[in-house]
Coordinates of C-alpha atoms in Angstrom, one line a residue:
M107 CA -60.7 -15.4 49.4
A108 CA -59.9 -15.5 45.5
A109 CA -58.2 -19.0 44.7
K110 CA -55.5 -18.5 43.6
T111 CA -54.4 -18.0 39.8
I112 CA -51.1 -18.5 37.4
R113 CA -50.2 -17.7 34.6
L114 CA -49.1 -20.1 31.2
T115 CA -49.1 -20.3 27.9
V116 CA -50.2 -23.3 25.4
A117 CA -49.5 -22.9 22.1
D118 CA -48.7 -25.0 19.6
A119 CA -46.7 -25.0 15.7
H120 CA -49.4 -22.5 14.5
S121 CA -50.7 -20.4 17.4
R122 CA -50.3 -19.6 21.4
H123 CA -52.0 -18.8 23.8
D124 CA -51.6 -16.3 27.2
L125 CA -53.6 -18.1 30.0
V126 CA -54.7 -17.1 33.6
V127 CA -56.0 -20.2 35.4
P128 CA -57.7 -21.8 38.4
A129 CA -53.5 -22.9 40.2
D130 CA -55.8 -26.4 41.3
S131 CA -56.7 -27.5 37.9
T132 CA -55.8 -30.1 36.2
V133 CA -53.8 -30.2 32.7
A134 CA -56.7 -32.8 31.3
E135 CA -59.2 -30.5 32.2
L136 CA -57.3 -27.3 30.6
L137 CA -57.6 -28.8 27.4
T138 CA -60.7 -29.9 27.9
V139 CA -62.4 -27.2 28.3
G140 CA -60.0 -25.2 25.6
G141 CA -61.7 -28.5 23.1
V142 CA -58.3 -29.3 22.7
D143 CA -58.4 -33.4 21.6
L144 CA -56.6 -35.0 23.9
R145 CA -57.0 -38.7 21.4
R146 CA -54.7 -36.4 19.0
Y147 CA -52.8 -34.1 21.5
M148 CA -49.8 -35.0 23.8
G149 CA -49.0 -32.1 26.3
I150 CA -45.2 -31.8 26.5
T151 CA -42.4 -29.3 28.2
T152 CA -40.1 -27.1 26.1
S153 CA -37.9 -29.4 26.8
G154 CA -40.2 -32.1 25.6
T155 CA -40.7 -34.3 28.7
A156 CA -44.8 -35.9 28.7
I157 CA -47.1 -33.9 31.0
E158 CA -49.1 -35.9 32.9
L159 CA -53.4 -34.9 32.3
E160 CA -53.9 -35.4 35.9
S161 CA -51.3 -33.4 37.7
E162 CA -52.1 -29.6 39.1
V163 CA -51.2 -27.2 36.3
S164 CA -49.3 -25.3 39.3
A165 CA -46.9 -28.2 39.7
T166 CA -46.4 -29.1 35.9
P167 CA -46.0 -26.9 33.6
G168 CA -46.2 -24.5 37.0
D169 CA -46.7 -20.5 36.7
G170 CA -44.9 -19.0 33.7
G171 CA -44.5 -22.5 31.9
V172 CA -46.3 -23.1 28.6
I173 CA -47.3 -26.2 27.3
W174 CA -46.6 -27.3 24.1
L175 CA -49.2 -29.0 22.7
F176 CA -47.5 -32.1 19.9
D177 CA -49.7 -33.4 17.3
R178 CA -49.4 -37.5 17.3
A179 CA -51.3 -37.6 13.7
A180 CA -49.1 -34.7 12.4
A181 CA -45.8 -37.1 13.6
G182 CA -47.2 -39.6 12.2
S183 CA -47.8 -39.2 8.6
A184 CA -44.0 -37.8 8.4
P185 CA -41.6 -39.0 6.0
A186 CA -39.7 -42.2 8.0
R187 CA -35.8 -41.2 8.0
P188 CA -33.5 -43.6 6.6
S189 CA -31.6 -45.5 9.5
R190 CA -28.4 -45.7 10.6
V191 CA -28.0 -49.5 9.1
E192 CA -29.3 -47.8 5.9
T193 CA -27.0 -44.2 5.5
A194 CA -23.6 -47.1 7.2
A195 CA -24.3 -49.0 4.4
A196 CA -24.9 -46.5 1.8
S197 CA -21.7 -44.6 3.4
T198 CA -18.9 -48.8 3.5
A199 CA -17.7 -48.4 0.0
P200 CA -16.3 -45.3 -0.6
G201 CA -15.6 -44.7 3.1
R202 CA -13.8 -47.9 3.1
G203 CA -12.0 -46.3 -0.7
R204 CA -11.2 -43.1 0.7
W205 CA -9.2 -44.7 4.2
T206 CA -7.1 -47.1 1.9
L207 CA -6.3 -43.8 -0.2
L208 CA -5.8 -42.1 3.0
S209 CA -3.5 -45.4 4.6
V210 CA -1.4 -46.1 1.0
L211 CA -0.5 -42.3 0.8
L212 CA 0.4 -42.3 4.8
A213 CA 2.9 -45.4 3.9
V214 CA 4.7 -43.4 1.1
A215 CA 5.3 -40.2 3.2
I216 CA 6.9 -42.2 6.5
G217 CA 9.0 -44.2 3.8
M218 CA 10.3 -41.7 2.3
V219 CA 10.8 -39.2 5.4
A220 CA 12.7 -42.6 6.5
C221 CA 15.2 -43.2 3.7
A222 CA 15.7 -39.1 3.9
T223 CA 16.1 -39.9 7.7
I224 CA 18.9 -42.9 6.8
A225 CA 20.6 -42.5 3.4
Q226 CA 21.3 -39.1 3.5
T227 CA 22.8 -38.8 -0.2
P228 CA 21.5 -36.6 -2.8
L229 CA 20.2 -38.9 -5.1
T230 CA 17.5 -39.9 -2.3
I231 CA 16.8 -36.3 -0.7
L232 CA 16.0 -35.3 -4.3
L233 CA 13.8 -38.2 -5.0
S234 CA 12.1 -38.5 -2.1
A235 CA 11.2 -34.0 -2.2
I236 CA 9.6 -35.5 -5.4
V237 CA 6.9 -38.3 -4.9
L238 CA 6.6 -35.9 -1.1
L239 CA 5.0 -32.9 -3.6
A240 CA 3.8 -35.3 -6.6
A241 CA 1.7 -37.0 -4.5
S242 CA 0.5 -33.9 -2.4
I243 CA 0.4 -31.7 -6.0
A244 CA -1.6 -35.2 -6.7
L245 CA -3.8 -35.2 -3.8
L246 CA -4.6 -31.5 -4.7
A247 CA -5.6 -31.9 -8.2
Q248 CA -8.3 -34.2 -6.9
P249 CA -11.6 -32.8 -7.9
V250 CA -13.1 -30.7 -5.3
R251 CA -16.5 -32.8 -3.3
D252 CA -17.8 -32.3 0.1
E253 CA -17.6 -36.0 0.2
N254 CA -13.1 -36.0 0.1
V255 CA -12.8 -33.4 2.1
Y256 CA -10.0 -35.3 4.7
V257 CA -8.0 -34.4 1.1
A258 CA -7.8 -30.8 2.9
F259 CA -5.9 -33.0 5.9
L260 CA -3.9 -34.5 4.5
A261 CA -2.0 -32.8 1.0
P262 CA -0.6 -29.9 3.7
L263 CA 1.2 -32.6 5.6
L264 CA 2.8 -34.2 2.9
A265 CA 3.7 -31.2 1.7
A266 CA 5.3 -30.1 4.8
A267 CA 7.4 -33.5 4.2
G268 CA 8.5 -33.0 0.5
G269 CA 9.6 -28.7 2.2
A270 CA 11.1 -29.3 4.7
V271 CA 12.8 -33.8 3.4
A272 CA 14.1 -31.0 0.3
L273 CA 16.7 -29.3 2.9
A274 CA 17.9 -31.9 4.6
G275 CA 21.5 -31.5 2.1
F276 CA 21.4 -28.1 4.5
G277 CA 21.8 -30.2 7.8
D278 CA 20.1 -27.0 9.1
A279 CA 16.9 -27.7 11.3
G280 CA 15.7 -24.5 11.5
A281 CA 15.7 -24.3 7.7
M282 CA 13.9 -27.2 6.8
M283 CA 10.7 -26.7 9.3
A284 CA 10.7 -23.3 7.7
A285 CA 10.6 -24.7 4.4
G286 CA 8.3 -27.6 5.4
A287 CA 5.1 -24.8 6.8
V288 CA 5.5 -22.7 4.6
T289 CA 5.3 -25.5 1.7
G290 CA 2.6 -27.2 3.8
A291 CA 0.6 -23.2 4.1
T292 CA 0.8 -22.9 0.5
A293 CA -1.3 -26.3 0.0
A294 CA -3.6 -25.6 2.7
C295 CA -4.0 -21.8 1.1
V296 CA -4.8 -23.1 -2.8
R297 CA -6.5 -26.0 -1.5
H298 CA -8.9 -23.4 0.5
A299 CA -9.5 -21.4 -2.8
R300 CA -10.5 -24.2 -4.1
A301 CA -13.2 -25.3 -2.3
R302 CA -14.0 -21.3 -2.1
V303 CA -14.8 -21.5 -5.7
H304 CA -16.9 -24.3 -6.2
G305 CA -18.9 -22.9 -3.3
R306 CA -18.3 -26.6 -1.1
D307 CA -19.5 -26.0 2.9
S308 CA -16.0 -27.9 3.4
A309 CA -14.9 -24.4 3.1
G310 CA -15.1 -24.2 6.8
A311 CA -12.8 -27.4 7.8
T312 CA -10.6 -26.1 4.2
G313 CA -10.2 -22.7 6.2
V314 CA -9.8 -23.9 9.4
I315 CA -6.7 -25.9 8.0
A316 CA -5.2 -23.2 6.0
A317 CA -5.2 -20.4 9.0
L318 CA -3.6 -22.7 11.2
W319 CA -0.7 -23.7 8.3
A320 CA -0.5 -20.3 7.8
V321 CA 0.2 -19.6 12.0
F322 CA 3.1 -22.7 11.5
A323 CA 4.1 -21.1 8.8
V324 CA 4.6 -17.1 10.3
L325 CA 5.8 -18.7 13.3
N326 CA 9.1 -21.2 11.6
A327 CA 10.1 -18.0 9.3
A328 CA 10.2 -16.0 12.5
A329 CA 12.3 -17.6 14.4
F330 CA 14.5 -19.3 11.5
I331 CA 15.3 -14.8 10.6
A332 CA 15.6 -14.5 14.0
E333 CA 18.2 -17.8 14.6
V334 CA 15.8 -18.9 17.3
S335 CA 16.8 -23.0 17.3
A336 CA 15.0 -25.6 16.0
A337 CA 14.6 -27.1 19.0
A338 CA 13.0 -24.1 20.7
I339 CA 10.2 -23.2 18.4
A340 CA 9.5 -27.2 18.3
A341 CA 8.7 -27.5 21.8
V342 CA 7.0 -24.5 21.0
Q343 CA 4.9 -25.7 19.1
L344 CA 4.7 -28.9 20.9
A345 CA 3.4 -26.6 23.5
C346 CA 0.3 -24.3 21.4
A347 CA -1.2 -27.6 20.3
A348 CA -2.9 -28.5 23.2
P349 CA -4.7 -25.6 23.4
I350 CA -5.3 -26.0 20.0
F351 CA -7.0 -28.7 20.0
H352 CA -9.3 -27.7 23.0
Y353 CA -10.4 -24.9 21.6
M354 CA -11.5 -26.6 18.6
R355 CA -13.6 -29.7 19.8
G356 CA -15.8 -26.6 21.3
G357 CA -15.0 -23.8 19.0
A358 CA -16.9 -24.7 15.9
L359 CA -20.4 -24.5 16.1
N360 CA -20.9 -21.4 15.0
V361 CA -24.0 -19.7 16.4
D362 CA -26.4 -16.3 15.8
P363 CA -27.3 -15.2 18.7
D364 CA -30.7 -13.8 17.0
D365 CA -31.7 -18.3 16.7
L366 CA -30.8 -18.4 20.6
I367 CA -34.1 -18.4 22.3
D368 CA -34.7 -15.8 24.2
T369 CA -36.1 -17.0 28.0
P370 CA -38.8 -13.9 28.8
F371 CA -40.0 -14.0 24.6
V372 CA -41.1 -18.2 26.3
I373 CA -41.9 -16.5 30.7
R374 CA -43.5 -13.9 31.0
D375 CA -44.0 -12.7 34.1
A376 CA -43.1 -9.1 33.9
Q377 CA -44.0 -7.2 31.0
G378 CA -42.8 -4.2 31.7
I379 CA -39.0 -5.7 32.8
R380 CA -37.2 -5.1 30.2
A381 CA -37.3 -1.5 28.3
R382 CA -37.4 -3.3 24.9
P383 CA -39.7 -6.1 24.1
P384 CA -38.0 -9.8 22.8
V385 CA -37.0 -10.8 19.7
E386 CA -38.7 -13.9 18.8
P387 CA -37.1 -16.4 17.7
S388 CA -36.3 -17.1 14.5
P389 CA -38.1 -20.9 13.2
I390 CA -35.7 -24.6 13.3
H391 CA -35.7 -26.5 10.2
A392 CA -33.9 -29.5 10.1
D393 CA -31.9 -29.6 6.8
R394 CA -30.4 -26.1 8.0
A395 CA -29.4 -27.6 11.2
A396 CA -28.0 -30.8 10.3
R397 CA -26.2 -28.2 7.5
Q398 CA -25.1 -26.2 10.0
F399 CA -23.9 -29.3 12.7
L400 CA -21.7 -31.1 9.7
R401 CA -19.9 -28.6 8.8
A402 CA -19.6 -27.4 12.9
R403 CA -18.2 -30.9 13.2
R404 CA -15.7 -30.8 10.2
R405 CA -14.1 -27.7 12.2
S406 CA -13.8 -29.4 14.3
D407 CA -12.7 -31.7 13.1
A408 CA -10.4 -30.0 10.6
G409 CA -8.9 -28.0 13.8
T410 CA -8.4 -31.2 15.7
V411 CA -6.5 -33.1 12.9
T412 CA -3.7 -30.5 12.1
A413 CA -3.2 -29.9 16.4
C414 CA -2.1 -33.4 16.7
I415 CA -0.5 -33.3 13.1
L416 CA 1.7 -30.4 15.1
A417 CA 2.2 -31.8 17.8
L418 CA 3.4 -35.8 16.1
L419 CA 6.2 -33.6 14.5
S420 CA 7.3 -31.6 16.7
S421 CA 6.7 -34.2 19.7
M422 CA 9.6 -36.1 17.5
Y423 CA 11.7 -34.0 16.6
T424 CA 12.0 -32.0 20.7
L425 CA 12.1 -35.3 22.4
L426 CA 14.7 -36.3 19.7
T427 CA 17.7 -33.1 21.1
V428 CA 16.9 -33.2 24.2
G429 CA 19.4 -33.8 26.4
G430 CA 21.1 -33.5 29.3
D431 CA 20.2 -33.4 33.2
S432 CA 19.8 -29.4 33.1
I433 CA 15.7 -27.7 34.7
E434 CA 15.0 -26.7 31.5
A435 CA 16.0 -30.4 29.7
W436 CA 13.7 -32.4 32.8
C437 CA 10.4 -29.3 32.4
I438 CA 10.4 -30.7 28.4
L439 CA 10.5 -33.8 29.2
G440 CA 7.7 -33.7 31.4
G441 CA 5.7 -31.4 29.2
S442 CA 5.7 -33.9 26.4
V443 CA 4.6 -36.1 29.1
G444 CA 1.7 -33.9 30.1
I445 CA 1.1 -33.9 26.9
G446 CA 0.7 -37.3 25.7
C447 CA -1.4 -38.3 28.4
Y448 CA -4.1 -35.0 27.8
F449 CA -4.4 -36.1 24.3
L450 CA -4.8 -39.7 25.2
L451 CA -7.7 -38.6 28.3
T452 CA -9.4 -36.1 26.6
S453 CA -10.1 -38.9 23.3
R454 CA -12.4 -40.8 25.8
K455 CA -14.9 -37.3 25.1
L456 CA -14.7 -37.9 21.5
R457 CA -17.5 -39.5 19.7
D458 CA -16.1 -38.5 15.9
G459 CA -14.3 -42.1 14.6
L460 CA -11.1 -39.4 12.7
S461 CA -11.0 -37.1 15.6
R462 CA -10.8 -39.8 18.3
G463 CA -7.8 -41.5 16.4
A464 CA -6.2 -38.8 15.5
A465 CA -5.8 -38.3 19.3
L466 CA -5.3 -41.8 20.1
I467 CA -2.7 -42.3 18.0
T468 CA -1.0 -38.8 18.7
G469 CA -1.3 -39.7 23.1
T470 CA 0.6 -42.6 22.3
V471 CA 3.4 -41.8 20.2
I472 CA 3.7 -38.9 22.4
V473 CA 3.4 -40.8 25.9
V474 CA 6.1 -44.3 23.5
L475 CA 8.5 -41.3 22.8
S476 CA 8.6 -39.1 26.2
S477 CA 8.6 -42.4 28.0
T478 CA 11.8 -43.5 26.4
A479 CA 13.6 -40.3 26.8
L480 CA 13.2 -39.9 30.2
L481 CA 14.5 -43.8 31.3
G482 CA 17.5 -43.4 28.7
A483 CA 17.9 -40.0 31.0
L484 CA 17.7 -41.5 34.6
H485 CA 19.9 -44.3 33.5
V486 CA 17.0 -47.1 35.0
S487 CA 18.3 -50.4 35.9
P488 CA 16.4 -52.9 33.4
L489 CA 15.0 -55.0 36.8
L490 CA 13.5 -51.7 37.9
V491 CA 11.6 -51.0 34.0
A492 CA 11.1 -54.8 34.5
I493 CA 8.6 -53.9 38.1
V494 CA 7.1 -51.0 36.8
L495 CA 6.1 -53.4 34.0
V496 CA 4.6 -55.8 35.5
V497 CA 2.9 -53.2 38.2
A498 CA 1.5 -51.7 35.1
G499 CA 0.2 -54.6 33.9
T500 CA -1.6 -56.4 36.4
I501 CA -2.5 -52.4 37.4
V502 CA -4.5 -53.4 33.6
G503 CA -5.6 -56.5 34.0
C504 CA -7.3 -55.7 36.9
M505 CA -9.3 -52.8 34.4
A506 CA -10.2 -55.3 31.9
V507 CA -13.2 -56.2 33.5
P508 CA -14.9 -53.1 35.2
L509 CA -13.9 -51.6 31.6
A510 CA -15.6 -54.3 29.0
R511 CA -19.0 -54.2 31.2
D512 CA -18.9 -50.5 31.4
W513 CA -18.2 -50.2 35.9
R514 CA -18.1 -46.0 34.7
S515 CA -18.8 -44.2 38.3
L516 CA -18.7 -40.7 37.9
G517 CA -16.2 -39.7 40.3
W518 CA -13.7 -41.6 38.0
S519 CA -14.5 -39.2 35.0
R520 CA -14.3 -36.5 37.0
T521 CA -11.0 -37.2 37.9
G522 CA -10.3 -37.2 34.6
D523 CA -12.1 -34.2 34.0
I524 CA -9.5 -32.5 36.3
I525 CA -5.9 -33.7 35.6
E526 CA -7.0 -33.4 31.7
A527 CA -7.1 -29.7 33.2
I528 CA -3.8 -29.9 35.1
L529 CA -2.8 -31.4 32.5
L530 CA -3.4 -29.0 29.4
A531 CA -2.2 -26.0 32.1
L532 CA 1.2 -26.5 33.5
S533 CA 2.5 -29.3 30.4
P534 CA 2.9 -25.9 28.2
A535 CA 3.8 -24.0 30.7
A536 CA 6.6 -26.2 31.7
L537 CA 7.7 -26.3 27.5
V538 CA 7.8 -22.9 27.0
Y539 CA 10.4 -22.9 30.5
G540 CA 12.5 -25.8 29.1
S541 CA 12.3 -24.2 25.3
G542 CA 14.0 -20.8 26.5
I543 CA 11.7 -18.4 24.3
A544 CA 10.2 -17.3 27.9
G545 CA 14.0 -16.0 29.5
Q546 CA 14.3 -14.5 25.4
I547 CA 12.1 -12.1 25.4
L548 CA 12.7 -11.4 29.0
E549 CA 16.0 -10.5 27.9
V550 CA 14.6 -8.5 25.3
F551 CA 11.6 -5.8 27.4
S552 CA 14.4 -5.9 30.6

C-alpha cells in the first residue's frame, strides 16, 4: 500500500519549491534532505509562527501549506532601527511647542466667541471677528510641512468662528451658521490647495478636511436658503457626526487589490479550478508601507477630529435652544445623550492620542450639556440629584481598583461594542426625527 503524501511549498526570499513528500516525514528530515543549514535558517509559517523541527509535515504546515525559511544571519545584520524612546525624545521638543501654540489659539478662539456672545455690541463683534479671521489667516500663511499638519485641523475652525461672529449683530442663527460653514470651507480648501501645490504627504489629510467642510457649507447654505430653522439643521449635523466618525476610523487606509496576497497563490491544491492563474503579489517595501500607514493615520485623524468639531458646535446650539415637553424635544435630548455616550465608548478603541483626546472631550462636553438640559426638562428635585450622584460615585469608586489593575474581561468589552452599535444606530435616528427634517421631506414628496 502506497504511503500517503502531501503537497507543500518551501520558499525563501529568493526562490520557492513545490514538493510532494511523505506525510509522516518530519520538518527536520525534509529540510536536511534539501540541503538547508538548520543553524542558519528557521522554518516559519505564513503567519510568522515558528515550526517545530520534530513535527510531522502533515500536522505543520499541513497539506498545501508553506514553510518559509527565515535567514537568521540576514536578520542579525540588518541595520538597527531607532528605538521608541529615541524617537519620542527626538520629537518631544517640537511636538510640545506645536501643542502649546494649539492650546493658545483654542483659548483665544473661545475667549473671542465668549466676548461676542456676552457683550453683543458692534465694536466687540467687529474686534472678535477680526481677531478670529486674522488667526486663521496666520495659520494658513504658515509653511506647508508634514510636521505642522495640525494647522489644517484648526484653521477652518477659526475661520468658521470668525465668519459666524461677523454676522452676530443680525441675530439670525441660520445666517451665522451658513456664513461660518462657508468661511471654514474656504479656509480648508485653501490649505488643501497649498498642500497639493507643495506635493506633501499631508495632502490626504487636508483633502479629507476640505471635503467635509465643503459638505457642511453646502448643507448650511441650502438650509438657510430654504428657510430651515437653525435648530433643525444643527440637530441633523449632530446626527451625522457619529456616522462620519465611525467611517473615518476604519475607512482611511486605501489598499490596492493587486497588493493583497491571493490565497490560491499560496495554497495550490487544485491547479485547474480557476479560469486564469492568480496574479503574483507585489513585493512589500517596509518604507512604502510605513508611509502608507502614516498617511492613513493622518486621514483618519483629520476625519475624526473634524467630526468631533462638528458634533461640538452643533450640540452647543441644539441643546441650548431645545425646550418644551414635546416628543421632538425628548428625541433631541435622548439622541444627544446617546451621541455623547457613543463618543465616550468609542474612545476606548482609539490608540492615537489626538483622536482619543478629541473623542473624550467631545463625549464629555455633549454628555454634560445634554444631562443639564435633561435635568432642567425633568424638573428633578435636588434630593434626587444628590442620590443619583452618590450612587454614581459609589459605582465609580468600586470600579477604580479593577480598572487600575486592568481587570477587563472579554464580556465587558463585547458588551461595550453592543451598546456602541445600538447608540450609533438609534441616536442619529432620534435626532433626525426630533429635528423635523424627516416630516418636512415626507410632506414635500406626499
